[in-house]
mmCIF file of C-alpha atoms and ligand atoms in Angstrom:
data_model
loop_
_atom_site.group_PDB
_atom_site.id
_atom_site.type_symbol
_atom_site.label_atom_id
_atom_site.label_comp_id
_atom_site.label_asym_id
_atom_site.label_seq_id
_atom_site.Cartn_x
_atom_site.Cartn_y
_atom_site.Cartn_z
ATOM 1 C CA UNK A 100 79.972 137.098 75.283
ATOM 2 C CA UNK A 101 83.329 134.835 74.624
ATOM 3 C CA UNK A 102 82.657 131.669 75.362
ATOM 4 C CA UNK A 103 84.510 128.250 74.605
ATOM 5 C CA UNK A 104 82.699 125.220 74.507
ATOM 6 C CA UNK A 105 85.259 122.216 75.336
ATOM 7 C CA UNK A 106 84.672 118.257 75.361
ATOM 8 C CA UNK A 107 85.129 115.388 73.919
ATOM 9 C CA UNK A 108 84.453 114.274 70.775
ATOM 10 C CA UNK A 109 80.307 113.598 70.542
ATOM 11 C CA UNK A 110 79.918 115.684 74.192
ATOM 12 C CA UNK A 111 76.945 118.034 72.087
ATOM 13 C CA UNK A 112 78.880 121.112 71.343
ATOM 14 C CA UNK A 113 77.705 121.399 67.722
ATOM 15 C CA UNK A 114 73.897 120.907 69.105
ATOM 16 C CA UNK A 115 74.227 123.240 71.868
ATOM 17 C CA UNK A 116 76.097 126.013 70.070
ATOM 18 C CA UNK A 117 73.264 125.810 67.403
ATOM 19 C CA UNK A 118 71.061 127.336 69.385
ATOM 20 C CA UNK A 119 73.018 129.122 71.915
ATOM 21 C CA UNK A 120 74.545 131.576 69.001
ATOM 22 C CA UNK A 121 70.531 132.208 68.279
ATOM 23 C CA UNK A 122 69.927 132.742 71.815
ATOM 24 C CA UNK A 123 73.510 134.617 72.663
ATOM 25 C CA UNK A 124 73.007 136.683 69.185
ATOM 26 C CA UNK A 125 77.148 135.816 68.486
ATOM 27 C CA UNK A 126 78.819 133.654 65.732
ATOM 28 C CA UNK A 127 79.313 130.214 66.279
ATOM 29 C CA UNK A 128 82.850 129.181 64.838
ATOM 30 C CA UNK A 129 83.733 125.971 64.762
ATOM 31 C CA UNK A 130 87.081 125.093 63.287
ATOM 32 C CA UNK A 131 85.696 121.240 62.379
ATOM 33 C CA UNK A 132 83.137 122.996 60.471
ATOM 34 C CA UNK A 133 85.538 125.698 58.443
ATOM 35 C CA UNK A 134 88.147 122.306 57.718
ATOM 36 C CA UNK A 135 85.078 120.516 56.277
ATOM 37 C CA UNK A 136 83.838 123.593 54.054
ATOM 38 C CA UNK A 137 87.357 123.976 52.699
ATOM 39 C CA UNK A 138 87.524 119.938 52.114
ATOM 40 C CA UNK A 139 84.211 120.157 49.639
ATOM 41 C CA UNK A 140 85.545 123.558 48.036
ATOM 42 C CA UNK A 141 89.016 121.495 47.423
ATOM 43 C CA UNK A 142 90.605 124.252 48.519
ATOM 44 C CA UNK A 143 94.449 124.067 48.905
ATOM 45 C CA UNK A 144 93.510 124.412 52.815
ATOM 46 C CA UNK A 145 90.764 121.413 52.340
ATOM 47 C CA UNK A 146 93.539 118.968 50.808
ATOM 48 C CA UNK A 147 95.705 119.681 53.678
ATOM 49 C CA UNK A 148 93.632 119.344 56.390
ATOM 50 C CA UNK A 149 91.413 116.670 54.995
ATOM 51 C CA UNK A 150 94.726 114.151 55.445
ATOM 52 C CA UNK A 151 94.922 114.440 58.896
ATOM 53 C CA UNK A 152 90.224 114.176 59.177
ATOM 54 C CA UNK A 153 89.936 111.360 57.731
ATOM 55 C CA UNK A 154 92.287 109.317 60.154
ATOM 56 C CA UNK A 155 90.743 110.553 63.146
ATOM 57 C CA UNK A 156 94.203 112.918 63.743
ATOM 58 C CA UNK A 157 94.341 117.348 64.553
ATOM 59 C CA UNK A 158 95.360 119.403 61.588
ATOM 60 C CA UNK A 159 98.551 121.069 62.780
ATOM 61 C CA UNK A 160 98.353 124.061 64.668
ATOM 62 C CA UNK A 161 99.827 126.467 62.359
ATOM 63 C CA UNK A 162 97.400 125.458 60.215
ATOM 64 C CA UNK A 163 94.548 125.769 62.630
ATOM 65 C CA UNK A 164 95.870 128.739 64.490
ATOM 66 C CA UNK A 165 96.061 130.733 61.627
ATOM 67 C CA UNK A 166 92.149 129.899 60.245
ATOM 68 C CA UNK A 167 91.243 130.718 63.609
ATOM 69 C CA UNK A 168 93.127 134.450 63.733
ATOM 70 C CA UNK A 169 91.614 134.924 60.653
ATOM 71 C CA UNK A 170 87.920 134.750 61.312
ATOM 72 C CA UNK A 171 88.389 136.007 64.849
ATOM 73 C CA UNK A 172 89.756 139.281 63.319
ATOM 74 C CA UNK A 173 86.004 139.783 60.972
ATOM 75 C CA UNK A 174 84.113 142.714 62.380
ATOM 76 C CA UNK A 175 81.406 140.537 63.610
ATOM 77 C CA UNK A 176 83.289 138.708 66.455
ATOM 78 C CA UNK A 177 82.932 141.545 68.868
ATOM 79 C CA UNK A 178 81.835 137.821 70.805
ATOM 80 C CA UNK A 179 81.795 134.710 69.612
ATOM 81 C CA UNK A 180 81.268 130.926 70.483
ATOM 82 C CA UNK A 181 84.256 128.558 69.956
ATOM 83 C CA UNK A 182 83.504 125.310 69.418
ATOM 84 C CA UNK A 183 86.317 122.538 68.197
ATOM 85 C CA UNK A 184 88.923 124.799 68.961
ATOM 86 C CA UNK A 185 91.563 125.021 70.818
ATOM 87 C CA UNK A 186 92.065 121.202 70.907
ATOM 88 C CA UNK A 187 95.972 121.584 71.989
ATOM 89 C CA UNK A 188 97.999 123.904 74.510
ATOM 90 C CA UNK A 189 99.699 125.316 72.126
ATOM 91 C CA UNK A 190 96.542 126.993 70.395
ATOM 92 C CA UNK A 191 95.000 127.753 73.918
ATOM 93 C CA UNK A 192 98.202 129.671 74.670
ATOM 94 C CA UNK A 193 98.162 131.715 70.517
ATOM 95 C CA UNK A 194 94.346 132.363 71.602
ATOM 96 C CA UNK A 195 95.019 134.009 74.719
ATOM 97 C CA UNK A 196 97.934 136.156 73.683
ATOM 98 C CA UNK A 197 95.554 136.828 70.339
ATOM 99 C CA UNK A 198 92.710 137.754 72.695
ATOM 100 C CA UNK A 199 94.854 139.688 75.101
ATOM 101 C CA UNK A 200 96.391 141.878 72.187
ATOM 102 C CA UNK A 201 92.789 143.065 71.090
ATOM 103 C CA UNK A 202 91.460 143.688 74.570
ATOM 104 C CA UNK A 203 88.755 140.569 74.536
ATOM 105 C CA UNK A 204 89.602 138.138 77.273
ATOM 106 C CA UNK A 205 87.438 134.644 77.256
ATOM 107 C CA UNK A 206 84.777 135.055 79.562
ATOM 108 C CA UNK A 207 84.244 131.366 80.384
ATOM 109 C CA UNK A 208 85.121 128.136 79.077
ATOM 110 C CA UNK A 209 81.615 125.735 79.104
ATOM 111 C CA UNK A 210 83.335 122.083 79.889
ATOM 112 C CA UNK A 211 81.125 119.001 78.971
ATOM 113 C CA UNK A 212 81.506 115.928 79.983
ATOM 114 C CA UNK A 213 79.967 112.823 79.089
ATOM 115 C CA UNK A 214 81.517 109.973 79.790
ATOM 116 C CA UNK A 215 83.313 107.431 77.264
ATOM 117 C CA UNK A 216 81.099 104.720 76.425
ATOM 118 C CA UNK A 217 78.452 107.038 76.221
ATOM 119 C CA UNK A 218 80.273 108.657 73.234
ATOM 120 C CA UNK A 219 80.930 106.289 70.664
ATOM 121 C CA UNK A 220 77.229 105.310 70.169
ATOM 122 C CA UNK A 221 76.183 109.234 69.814
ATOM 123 C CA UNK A 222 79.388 109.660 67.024
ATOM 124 C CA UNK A 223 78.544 106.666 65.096
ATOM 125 C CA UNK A 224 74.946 107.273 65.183
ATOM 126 C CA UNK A 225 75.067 110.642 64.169
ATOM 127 C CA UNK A 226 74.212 111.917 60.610
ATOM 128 C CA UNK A 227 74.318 115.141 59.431
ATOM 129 C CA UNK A 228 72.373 117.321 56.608
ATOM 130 C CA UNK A 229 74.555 117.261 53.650
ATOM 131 C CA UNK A 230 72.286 120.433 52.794
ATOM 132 C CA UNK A 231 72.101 123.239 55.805
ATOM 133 C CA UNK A 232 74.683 121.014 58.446
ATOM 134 C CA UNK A 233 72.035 120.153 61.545
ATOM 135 C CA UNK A 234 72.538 117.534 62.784
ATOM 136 C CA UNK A 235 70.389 114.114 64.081
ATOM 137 C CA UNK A 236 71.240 110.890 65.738
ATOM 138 C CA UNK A 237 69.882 107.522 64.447
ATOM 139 C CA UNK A 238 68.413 106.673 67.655
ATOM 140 C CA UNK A 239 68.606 109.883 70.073
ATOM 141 C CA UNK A 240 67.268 112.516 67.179
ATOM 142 C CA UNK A 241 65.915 110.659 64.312
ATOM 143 C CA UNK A 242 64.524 112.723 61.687
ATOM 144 C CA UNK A 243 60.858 112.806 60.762
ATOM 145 C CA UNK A 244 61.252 110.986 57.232
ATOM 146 C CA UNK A 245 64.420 108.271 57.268
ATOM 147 C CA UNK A 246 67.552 109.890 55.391
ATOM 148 C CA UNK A 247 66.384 113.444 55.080
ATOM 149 C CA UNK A 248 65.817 116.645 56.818
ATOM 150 C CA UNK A 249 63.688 117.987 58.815
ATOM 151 C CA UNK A 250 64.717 121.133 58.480
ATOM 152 C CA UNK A 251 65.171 121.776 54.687
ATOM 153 C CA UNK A 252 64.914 118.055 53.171
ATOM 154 C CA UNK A 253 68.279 117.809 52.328
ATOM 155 C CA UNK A 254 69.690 114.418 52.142
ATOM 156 C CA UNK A 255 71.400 112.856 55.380
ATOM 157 C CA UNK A 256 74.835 111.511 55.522
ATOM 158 C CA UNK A 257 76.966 110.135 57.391
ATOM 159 C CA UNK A 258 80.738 112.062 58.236
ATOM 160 C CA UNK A 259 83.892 110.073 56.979
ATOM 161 C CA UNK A 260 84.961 110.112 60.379
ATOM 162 C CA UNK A 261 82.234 108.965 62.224
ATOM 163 C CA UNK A 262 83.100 105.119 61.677
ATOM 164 C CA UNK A 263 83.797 103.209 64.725
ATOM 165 C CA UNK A 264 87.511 102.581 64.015
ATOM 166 C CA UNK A 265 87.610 106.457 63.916
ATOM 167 C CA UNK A 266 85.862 107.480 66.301
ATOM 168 C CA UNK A 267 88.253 105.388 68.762
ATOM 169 C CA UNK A 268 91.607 107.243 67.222
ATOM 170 C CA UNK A 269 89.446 110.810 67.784
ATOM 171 C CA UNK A 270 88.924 109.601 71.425
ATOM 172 C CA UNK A 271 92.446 108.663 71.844
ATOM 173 C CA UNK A 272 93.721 111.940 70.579
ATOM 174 C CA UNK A 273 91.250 114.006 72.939
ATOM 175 C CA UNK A 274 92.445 112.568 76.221
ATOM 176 C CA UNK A 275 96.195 112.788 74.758
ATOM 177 C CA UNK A 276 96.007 116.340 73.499
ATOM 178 C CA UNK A 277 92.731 118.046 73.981
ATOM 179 C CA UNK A 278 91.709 116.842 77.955
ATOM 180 C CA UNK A 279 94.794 118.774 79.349
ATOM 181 C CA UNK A 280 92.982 121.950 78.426
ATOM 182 C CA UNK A 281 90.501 121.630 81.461
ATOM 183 C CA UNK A 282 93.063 122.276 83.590
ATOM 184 C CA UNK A 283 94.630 124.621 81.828
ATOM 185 C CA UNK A 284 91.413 126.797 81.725
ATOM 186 C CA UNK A 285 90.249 125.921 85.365
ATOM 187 C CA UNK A 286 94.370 127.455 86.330
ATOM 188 C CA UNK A 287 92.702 130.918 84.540
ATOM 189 C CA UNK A 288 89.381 130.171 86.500
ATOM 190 C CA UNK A 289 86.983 129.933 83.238
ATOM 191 C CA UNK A 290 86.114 126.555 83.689
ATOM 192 C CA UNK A 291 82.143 125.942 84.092
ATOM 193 C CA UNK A 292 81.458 122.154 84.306
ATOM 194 C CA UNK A 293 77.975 121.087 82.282
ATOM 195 C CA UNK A 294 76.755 117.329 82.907
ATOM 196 C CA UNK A 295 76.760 116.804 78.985
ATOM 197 C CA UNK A 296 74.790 113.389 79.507
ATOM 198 C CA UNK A 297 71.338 114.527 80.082
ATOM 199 C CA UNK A 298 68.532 115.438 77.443
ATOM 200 C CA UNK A 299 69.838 118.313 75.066
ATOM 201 C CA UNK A 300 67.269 120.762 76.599
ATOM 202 C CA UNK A 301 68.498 119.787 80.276
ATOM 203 C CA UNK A 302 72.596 120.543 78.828
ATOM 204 C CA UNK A 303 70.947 123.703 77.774
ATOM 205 C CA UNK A 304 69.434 124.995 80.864
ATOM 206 C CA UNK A 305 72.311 124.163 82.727
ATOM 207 C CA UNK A 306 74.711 126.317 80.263
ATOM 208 C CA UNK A 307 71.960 128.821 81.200
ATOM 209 C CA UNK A 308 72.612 128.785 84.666
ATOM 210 C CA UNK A 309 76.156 128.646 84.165
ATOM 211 C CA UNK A 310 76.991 131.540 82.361
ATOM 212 C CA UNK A 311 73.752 133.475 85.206
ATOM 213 C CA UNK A 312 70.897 133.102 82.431
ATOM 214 C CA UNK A 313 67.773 131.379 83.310
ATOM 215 C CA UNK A 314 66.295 130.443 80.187
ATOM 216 C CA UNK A 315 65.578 127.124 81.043
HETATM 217 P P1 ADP B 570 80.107 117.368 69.042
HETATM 218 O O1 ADP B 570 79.904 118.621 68.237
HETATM 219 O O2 ADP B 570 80.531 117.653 70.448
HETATM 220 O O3 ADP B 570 80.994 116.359 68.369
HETATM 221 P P2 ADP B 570 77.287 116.801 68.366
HETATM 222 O O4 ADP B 570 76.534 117.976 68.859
HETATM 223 O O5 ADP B 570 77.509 116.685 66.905
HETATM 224 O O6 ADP B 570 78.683 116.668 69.165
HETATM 225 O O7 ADP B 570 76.532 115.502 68.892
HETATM 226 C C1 ADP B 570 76.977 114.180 68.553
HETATM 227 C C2 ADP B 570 75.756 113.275 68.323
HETATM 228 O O8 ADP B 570 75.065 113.087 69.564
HETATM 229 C C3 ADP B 570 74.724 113.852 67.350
HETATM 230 O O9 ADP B 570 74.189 112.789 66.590
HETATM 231 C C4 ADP B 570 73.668 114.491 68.260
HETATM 232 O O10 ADP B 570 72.371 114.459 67.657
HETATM 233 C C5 ADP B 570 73.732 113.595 69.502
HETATM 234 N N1 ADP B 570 73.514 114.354 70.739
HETATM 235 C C6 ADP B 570 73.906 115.627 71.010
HETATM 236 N N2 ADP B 570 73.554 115.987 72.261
HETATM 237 C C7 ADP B 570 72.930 114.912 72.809
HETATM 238 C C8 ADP B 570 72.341 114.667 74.092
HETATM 239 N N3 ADP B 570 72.336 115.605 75.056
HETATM 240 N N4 ADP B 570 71.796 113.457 74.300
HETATM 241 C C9 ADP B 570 71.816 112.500 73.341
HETATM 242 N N5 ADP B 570 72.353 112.671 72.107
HETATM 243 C C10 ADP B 570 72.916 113.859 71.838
HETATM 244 P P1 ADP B 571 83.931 116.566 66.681
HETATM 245 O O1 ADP B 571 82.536 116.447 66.194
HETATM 246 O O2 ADP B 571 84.641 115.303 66.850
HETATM 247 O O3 ADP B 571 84.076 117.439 67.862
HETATM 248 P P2 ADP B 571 85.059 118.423 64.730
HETATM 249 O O4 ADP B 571 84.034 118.611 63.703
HETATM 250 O O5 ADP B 571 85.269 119.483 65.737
HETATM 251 O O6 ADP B 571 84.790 117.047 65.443
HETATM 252 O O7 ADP B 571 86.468 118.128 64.046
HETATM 253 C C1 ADP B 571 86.631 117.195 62.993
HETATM 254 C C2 ADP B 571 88.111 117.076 62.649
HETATM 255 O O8 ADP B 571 88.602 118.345 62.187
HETATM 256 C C3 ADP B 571 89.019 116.697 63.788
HETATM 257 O O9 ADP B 571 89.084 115.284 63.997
HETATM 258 C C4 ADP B 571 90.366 117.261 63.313
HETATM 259 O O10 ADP B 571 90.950 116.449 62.307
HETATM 260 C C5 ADP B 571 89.932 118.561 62.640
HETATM 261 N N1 ADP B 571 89.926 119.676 63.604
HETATM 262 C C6 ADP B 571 88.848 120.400 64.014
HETATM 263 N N2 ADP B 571 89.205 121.337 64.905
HETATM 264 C C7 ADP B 571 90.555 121.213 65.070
HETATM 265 C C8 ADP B 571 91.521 121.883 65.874
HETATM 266 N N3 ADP B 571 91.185 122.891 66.711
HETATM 267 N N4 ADP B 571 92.812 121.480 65.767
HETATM 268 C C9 ADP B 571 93.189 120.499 64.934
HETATM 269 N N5 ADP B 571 92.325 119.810 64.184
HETATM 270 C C10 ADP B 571 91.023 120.154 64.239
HETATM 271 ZN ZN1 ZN B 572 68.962 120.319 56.216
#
């Protein structure tokens, strides 16, 4: 399965894909997620990208594009499970002619939508294991002890870029360079509309039914 998962800023495409590469059995790659790696490994890549991060702005696609190619070409993305990327047309359009040249077409595009006010209270309320990545919400998902993990114990922390003034430059950007790519998908007929503001289990069985799986 090739699946992108497109929306906003907050819409729960780093929750859903965490279980949906368990339950799809295909690699979850999420381009926010490689940037972020590189940033703590202070890798030439991480200095780069990390200017753009912290101000709420996109890497440049070259940049991006080329990460992207990269992991796309490992042996285990036979399918995968895009998440963060593409965020511009111009990376939409290097993924398709990079698809098309190895004979693996997307096979939908998951769009979730939640609407705006709705997603600046789930990005600045979100913290994050600084130890194994999952992620909670101060209100929606608190973990079982404040500040730490349920999962492995880790300590939780909050992303540089979740502050409010932030969060509002990361909105502005997705509806001036990122929305555009609904339409662009629903022109090649991928698009599958999830309601994104429902329970996470709810945004979960409707993927299911989506993409014809009813594991509700
Ligand atoms: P994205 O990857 O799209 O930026 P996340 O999956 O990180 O979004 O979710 C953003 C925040 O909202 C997190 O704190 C997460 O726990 C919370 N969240 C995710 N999905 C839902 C949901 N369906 N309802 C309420 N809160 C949610
Ligand atoms: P979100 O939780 O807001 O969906 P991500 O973790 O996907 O955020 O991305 C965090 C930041 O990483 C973005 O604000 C941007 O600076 C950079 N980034 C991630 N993916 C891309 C991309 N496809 N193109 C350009 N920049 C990106
Ligand atoms: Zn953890």
């Amino acid at each position: 399965m090739r699946l992108v998962l497109l929306g906003p800023p907050g819409a729960g495409k780093g929750t859903q894909a965490q279980v949906l590469r368990e339950k799809l059995g295909i690699p979850h790659i999420s381009t926010g997620d490689m940037f972020r790696e590189a940033v703590l490994q202070g890798t030439p890549l991480g200095k780069e990208a990390q200017k753009y991060m912290e101000s709420g702005q996109l890497v440049p696609d070259e940049v991006t594009i080329g990460i992207v190619r990269e992991r796309l070409s490992q042996p285990d993305a036979v399918g995968f499970l895009l998440d963060g990327f593409p965020r511009t047309v111009p990376q939409a359009e290097s993924l398709d002619e990079f698809l098309a040249a190895s004979g693996r077409p997307l096979v939908a595009v998951l769009s979730i939508q939640v609407p705006g006010q709705v997603l600046v209270g789930r990005l600045t309320g979100r913290r994050v294991c600084s130890q194994c990545g999952a992620n909670y919400h101060i209100l929606n998902k608190p973990p079982h002890q404040a500040g730490k993990c349920d999962l492995c114990g880790g300590d939780l922390v909050q992303r540089a870029d979740d502050t409010e003034e932030t969060v509002l430059k990361r909105l502005e950007v997705y509806e001036q360079q990122t929305a555009a790519l609904v339409g662009y998908y629903q022109q090649r007929g991928l698009v599958r509309e999830v309601n994104g503001n429902q329970e996470p289990q709810k945004v979960l069985a409707d993927i299911g039914l989506a993409l014809g799986r009813d594991w509700g």
